[in-house]
PDB file of C-alpha atoms in Angstrom:
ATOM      1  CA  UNK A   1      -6.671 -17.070   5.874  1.00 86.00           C
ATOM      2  CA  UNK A   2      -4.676 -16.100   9.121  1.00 92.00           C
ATOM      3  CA  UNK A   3      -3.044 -12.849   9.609  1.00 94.00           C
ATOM      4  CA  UNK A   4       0.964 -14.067   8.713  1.00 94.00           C
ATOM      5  CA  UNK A   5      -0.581 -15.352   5.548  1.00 95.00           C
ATOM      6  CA  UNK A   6      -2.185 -12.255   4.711  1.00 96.00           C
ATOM      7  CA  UNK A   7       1.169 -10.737   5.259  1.00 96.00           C
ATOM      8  CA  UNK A   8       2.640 -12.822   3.136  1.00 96.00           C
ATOM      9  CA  UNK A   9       0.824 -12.383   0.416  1.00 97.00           C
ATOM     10  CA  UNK A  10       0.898  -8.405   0.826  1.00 97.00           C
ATOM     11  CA  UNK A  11       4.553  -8.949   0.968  1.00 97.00           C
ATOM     12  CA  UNK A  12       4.719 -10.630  -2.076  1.00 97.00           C
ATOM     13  CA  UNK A  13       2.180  -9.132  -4.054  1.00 96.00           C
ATOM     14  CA  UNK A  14       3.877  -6.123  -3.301  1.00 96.00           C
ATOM     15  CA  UNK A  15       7.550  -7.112  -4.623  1.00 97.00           C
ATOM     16  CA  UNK A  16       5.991  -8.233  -7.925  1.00 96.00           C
ATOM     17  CA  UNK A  17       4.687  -4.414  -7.778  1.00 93.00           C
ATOM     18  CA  UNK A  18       7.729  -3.023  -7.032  1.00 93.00           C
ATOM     19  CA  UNK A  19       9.373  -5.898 -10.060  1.00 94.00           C
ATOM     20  CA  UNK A  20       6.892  -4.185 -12.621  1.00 92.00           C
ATOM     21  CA  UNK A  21       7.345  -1.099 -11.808  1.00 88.00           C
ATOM     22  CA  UNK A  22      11.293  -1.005 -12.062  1.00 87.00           C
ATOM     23  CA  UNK A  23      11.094  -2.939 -15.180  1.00 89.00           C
ATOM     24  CA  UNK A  24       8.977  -0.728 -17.015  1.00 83.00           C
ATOM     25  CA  UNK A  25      11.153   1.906 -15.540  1.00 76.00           C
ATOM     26  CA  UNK A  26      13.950   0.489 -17.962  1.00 77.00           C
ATOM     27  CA  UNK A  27      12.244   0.349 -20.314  1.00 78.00           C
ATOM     28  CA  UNK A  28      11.225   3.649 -20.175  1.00 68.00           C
ATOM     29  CA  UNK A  29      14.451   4.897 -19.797  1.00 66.00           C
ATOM     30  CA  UNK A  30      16.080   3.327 -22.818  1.00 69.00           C
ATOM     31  CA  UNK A  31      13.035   4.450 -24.752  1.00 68.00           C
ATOM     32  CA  UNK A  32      14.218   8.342 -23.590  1.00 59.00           C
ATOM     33  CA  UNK A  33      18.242   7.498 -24.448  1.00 60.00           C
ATOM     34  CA  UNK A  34      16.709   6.439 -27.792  1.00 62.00           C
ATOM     35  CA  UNK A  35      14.584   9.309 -28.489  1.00 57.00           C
ATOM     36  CA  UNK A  36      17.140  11.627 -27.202  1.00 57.00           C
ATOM     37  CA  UNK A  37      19.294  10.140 -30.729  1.00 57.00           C
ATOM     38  CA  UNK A  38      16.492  11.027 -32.711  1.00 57.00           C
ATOM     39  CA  UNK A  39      16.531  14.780 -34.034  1.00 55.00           C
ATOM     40  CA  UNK A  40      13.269  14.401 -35.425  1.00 53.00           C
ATOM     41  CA  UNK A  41      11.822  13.840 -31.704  1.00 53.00           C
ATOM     42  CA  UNK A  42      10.204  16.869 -29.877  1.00 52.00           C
ATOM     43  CA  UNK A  43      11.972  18.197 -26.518  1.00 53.00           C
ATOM     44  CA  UNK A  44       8.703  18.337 -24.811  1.00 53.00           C
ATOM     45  CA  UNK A  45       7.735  14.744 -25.461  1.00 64.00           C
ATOM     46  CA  UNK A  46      10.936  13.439 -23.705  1.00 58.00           C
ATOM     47  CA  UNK A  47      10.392  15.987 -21.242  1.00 67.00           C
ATOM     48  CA  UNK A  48       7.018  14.374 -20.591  1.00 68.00           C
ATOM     49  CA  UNK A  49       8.730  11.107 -20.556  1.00 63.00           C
ATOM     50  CA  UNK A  50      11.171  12.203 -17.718  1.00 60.00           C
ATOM     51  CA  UNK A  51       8.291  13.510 -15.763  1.00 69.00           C
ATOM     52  CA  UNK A  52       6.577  10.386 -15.942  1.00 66.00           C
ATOM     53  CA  UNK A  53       9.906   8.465 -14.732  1.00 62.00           C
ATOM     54  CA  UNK A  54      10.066  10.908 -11.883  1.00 69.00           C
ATOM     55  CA  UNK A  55       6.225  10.003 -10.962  1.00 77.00           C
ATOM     56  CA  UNK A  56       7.049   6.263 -11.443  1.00 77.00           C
ATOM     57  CA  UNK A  57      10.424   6.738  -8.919  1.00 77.00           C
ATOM     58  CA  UNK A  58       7.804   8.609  -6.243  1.00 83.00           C
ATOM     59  CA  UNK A  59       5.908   5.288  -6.757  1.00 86.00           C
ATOM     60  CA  UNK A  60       8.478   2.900  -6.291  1.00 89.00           C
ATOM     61  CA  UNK A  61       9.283   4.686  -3.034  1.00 90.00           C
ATOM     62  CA  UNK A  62       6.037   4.543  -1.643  1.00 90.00           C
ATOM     63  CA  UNK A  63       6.006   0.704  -2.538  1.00 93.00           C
ATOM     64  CA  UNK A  64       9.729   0.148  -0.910  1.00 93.00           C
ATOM     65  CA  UNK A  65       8.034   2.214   1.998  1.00 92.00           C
ATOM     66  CA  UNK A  66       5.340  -0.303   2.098  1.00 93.00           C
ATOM     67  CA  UNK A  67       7.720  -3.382   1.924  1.00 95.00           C
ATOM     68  CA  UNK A  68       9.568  -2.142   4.567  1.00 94.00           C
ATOM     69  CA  UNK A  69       6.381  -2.140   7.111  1.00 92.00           C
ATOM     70  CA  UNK A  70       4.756  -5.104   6.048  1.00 94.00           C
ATOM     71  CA  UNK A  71       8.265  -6.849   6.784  1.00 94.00           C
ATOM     72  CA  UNK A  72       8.508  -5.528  10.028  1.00 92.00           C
ATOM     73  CA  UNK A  73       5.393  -6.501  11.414  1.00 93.00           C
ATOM     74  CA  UNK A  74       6.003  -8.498  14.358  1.00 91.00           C
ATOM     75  CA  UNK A  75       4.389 -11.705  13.610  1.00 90.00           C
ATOM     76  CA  UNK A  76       4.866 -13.154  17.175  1.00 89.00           C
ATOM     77  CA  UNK A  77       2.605 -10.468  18.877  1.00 90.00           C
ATOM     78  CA  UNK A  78      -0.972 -11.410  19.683  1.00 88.00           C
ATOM     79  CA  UNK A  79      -2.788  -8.196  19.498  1.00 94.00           C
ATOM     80  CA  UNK A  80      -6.050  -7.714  21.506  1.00 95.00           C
ATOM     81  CA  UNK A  81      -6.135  -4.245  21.228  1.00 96.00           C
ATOM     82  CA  UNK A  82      -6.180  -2.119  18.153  1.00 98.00           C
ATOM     83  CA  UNK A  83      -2.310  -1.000  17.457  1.00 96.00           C
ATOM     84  CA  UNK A  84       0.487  -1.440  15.251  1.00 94.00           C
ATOM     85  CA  UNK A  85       0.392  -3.882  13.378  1.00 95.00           C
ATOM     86  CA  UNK A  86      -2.937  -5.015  13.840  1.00 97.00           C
ATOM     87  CA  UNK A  87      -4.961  -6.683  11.711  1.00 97.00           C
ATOM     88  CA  UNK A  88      -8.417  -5.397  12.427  1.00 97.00           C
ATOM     89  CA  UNK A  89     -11.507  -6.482  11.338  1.00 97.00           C
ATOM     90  CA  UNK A  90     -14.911  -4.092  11.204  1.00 97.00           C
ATOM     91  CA  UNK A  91     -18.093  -4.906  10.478  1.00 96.00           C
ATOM     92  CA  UNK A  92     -17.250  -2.341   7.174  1.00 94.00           C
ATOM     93  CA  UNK A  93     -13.874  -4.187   6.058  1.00 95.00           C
ATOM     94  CA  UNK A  94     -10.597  -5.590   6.849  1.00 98.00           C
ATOM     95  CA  UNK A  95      -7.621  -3.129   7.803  1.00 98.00           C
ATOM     96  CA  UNK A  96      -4.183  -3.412   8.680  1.00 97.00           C
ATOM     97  CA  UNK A  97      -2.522  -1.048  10.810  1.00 97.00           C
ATOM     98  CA  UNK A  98       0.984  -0.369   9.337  1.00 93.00           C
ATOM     99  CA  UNK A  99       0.898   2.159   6.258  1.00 90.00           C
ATOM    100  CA  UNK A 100      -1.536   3.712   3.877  1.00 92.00           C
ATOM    101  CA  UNK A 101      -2.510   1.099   0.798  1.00 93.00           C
ATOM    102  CA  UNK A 102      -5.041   0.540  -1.079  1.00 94.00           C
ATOM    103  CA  UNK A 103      -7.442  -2.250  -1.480  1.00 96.00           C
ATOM    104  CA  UNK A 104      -6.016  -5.769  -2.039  1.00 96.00           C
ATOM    105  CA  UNK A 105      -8.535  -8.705  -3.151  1.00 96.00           C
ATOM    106  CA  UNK A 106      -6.938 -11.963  -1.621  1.00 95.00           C
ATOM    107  CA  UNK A 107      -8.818 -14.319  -2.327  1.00 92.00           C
ATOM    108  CA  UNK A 108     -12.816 -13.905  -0.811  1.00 93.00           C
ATOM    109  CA  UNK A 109     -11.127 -11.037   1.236  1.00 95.00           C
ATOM    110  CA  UNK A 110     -10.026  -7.312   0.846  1.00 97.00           C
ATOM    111  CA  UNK A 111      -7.424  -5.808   2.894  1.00 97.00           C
ATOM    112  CA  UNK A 112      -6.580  -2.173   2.880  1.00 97.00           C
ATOM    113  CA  UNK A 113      -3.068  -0.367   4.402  1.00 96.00           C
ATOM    114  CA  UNK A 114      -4.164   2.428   6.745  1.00 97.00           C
ATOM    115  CA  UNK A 115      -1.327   4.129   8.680  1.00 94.00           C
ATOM    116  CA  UNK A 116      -1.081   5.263  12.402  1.00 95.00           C
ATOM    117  CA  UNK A 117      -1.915   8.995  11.070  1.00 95.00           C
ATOM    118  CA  UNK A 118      -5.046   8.014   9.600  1.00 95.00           C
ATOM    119  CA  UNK A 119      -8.312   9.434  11.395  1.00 93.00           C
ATOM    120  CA  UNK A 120      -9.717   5.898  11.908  1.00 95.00           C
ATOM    121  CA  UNK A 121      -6.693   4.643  13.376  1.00 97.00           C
ATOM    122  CA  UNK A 122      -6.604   7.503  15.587  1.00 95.00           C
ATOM    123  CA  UNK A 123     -10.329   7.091  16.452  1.00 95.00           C
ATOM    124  CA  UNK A 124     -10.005   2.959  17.334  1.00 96.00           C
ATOM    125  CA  UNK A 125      -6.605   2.982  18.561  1.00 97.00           C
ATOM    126  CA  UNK A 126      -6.769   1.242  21.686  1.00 97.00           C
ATOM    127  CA  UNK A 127      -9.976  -0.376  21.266  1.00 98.00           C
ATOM    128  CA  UNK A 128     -10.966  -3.644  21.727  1.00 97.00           C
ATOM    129  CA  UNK A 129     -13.233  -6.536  20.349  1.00 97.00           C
ATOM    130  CA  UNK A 130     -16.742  -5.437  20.736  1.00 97.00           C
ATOM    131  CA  UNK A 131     -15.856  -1.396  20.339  1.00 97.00           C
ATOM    132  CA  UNK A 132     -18.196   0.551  18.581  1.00 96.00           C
ATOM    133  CA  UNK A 133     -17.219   3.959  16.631  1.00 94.00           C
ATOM    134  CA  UNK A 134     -18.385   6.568  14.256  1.00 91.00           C
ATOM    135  CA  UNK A 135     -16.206   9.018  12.376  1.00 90.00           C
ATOM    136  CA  UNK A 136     -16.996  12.710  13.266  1.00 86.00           C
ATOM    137  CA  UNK A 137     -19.617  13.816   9.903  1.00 87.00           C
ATOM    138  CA  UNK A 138     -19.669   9.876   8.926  1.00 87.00           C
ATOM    139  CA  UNK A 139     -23.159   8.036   9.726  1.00 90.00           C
ATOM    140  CA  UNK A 140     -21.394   4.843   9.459  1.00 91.00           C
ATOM    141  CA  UNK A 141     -21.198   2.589  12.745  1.00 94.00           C
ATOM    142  CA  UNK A 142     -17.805   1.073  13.025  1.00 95.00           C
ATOM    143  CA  UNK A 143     -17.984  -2.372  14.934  1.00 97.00           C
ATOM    144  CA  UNK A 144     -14.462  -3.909  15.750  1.00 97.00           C
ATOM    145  CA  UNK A 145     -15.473  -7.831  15.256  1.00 98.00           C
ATOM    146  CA  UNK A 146     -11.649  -9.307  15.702  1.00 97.00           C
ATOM    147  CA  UNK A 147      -8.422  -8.400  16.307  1.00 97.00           C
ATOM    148  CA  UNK A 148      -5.097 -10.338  15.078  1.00 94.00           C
TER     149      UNK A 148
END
């Protein structure tokens, strides 16, 4: 699987997230208008409700965050150094250099999100194929295999 297909799916996988998440959102709401009807409902059950709406909207932010790089990812650039939009892989995993997700199983392969602020961005920014790295207090070696 090449790197625009691997964006592709990110992209899509993530806009069924986003799809789920709004649409239990509804329902969530009309569940609170409901209970809001009932007198027999305690306050601090719909209270909890609302709190969990807010937590899903903090959610659906992040994931609209996500879109938002994943789209923007120039797919015409041929990267041969780590930056981003790179699609990196280490001998420890595949990463993409845009924002912060987790794991993704596609397929035989899992991707994870890490942004420019992480520490091993920071750390193999730059880099090339062939680069070897450790993270300061980690005994892992880091070996930068490929670069797309």
């Amino acid at each position: 699987m090449n790197k625009n297909e691997i964006i592709d799916y990110l992209i899509d996988h993530t806009q069924k997230e986003i799809e789920l998440l709004r649409q239990s959102e509804k329902e969530d709401i009309k569940s609170v208008s409901e209970e809001q009807n009932d007198e027999n409902r305690f306050e601090n059950t719909i209270e909890e409700e609302v709190q969990l709406i807010s937590k899903q909207n903090v959610v659906l932010e992040d994931l609209t965050e996500r879109l938002k790089g994943l789209s923007s990812i120039r797919r015409d650039v041929v990267h041969t150094n780590v930056g981003k939009g790179a699609l990196v892989q280490l001998n420890t995993g595949l990463l993409l250099v845009m924002s912060a997700f987790p794991t993704v199983k596609i397929g035989d392969l899992e991707v994870t999100g890490i942004s420019t602020q992480s520490l091993i961005y920071q750390k193999m920014e730059g880099f090339k194929k062939g680069a070897e790295f450790h993270l300061t207090g980690h005994p892992t070696e880091h070996v930068l295999l490929d670069i797309a």
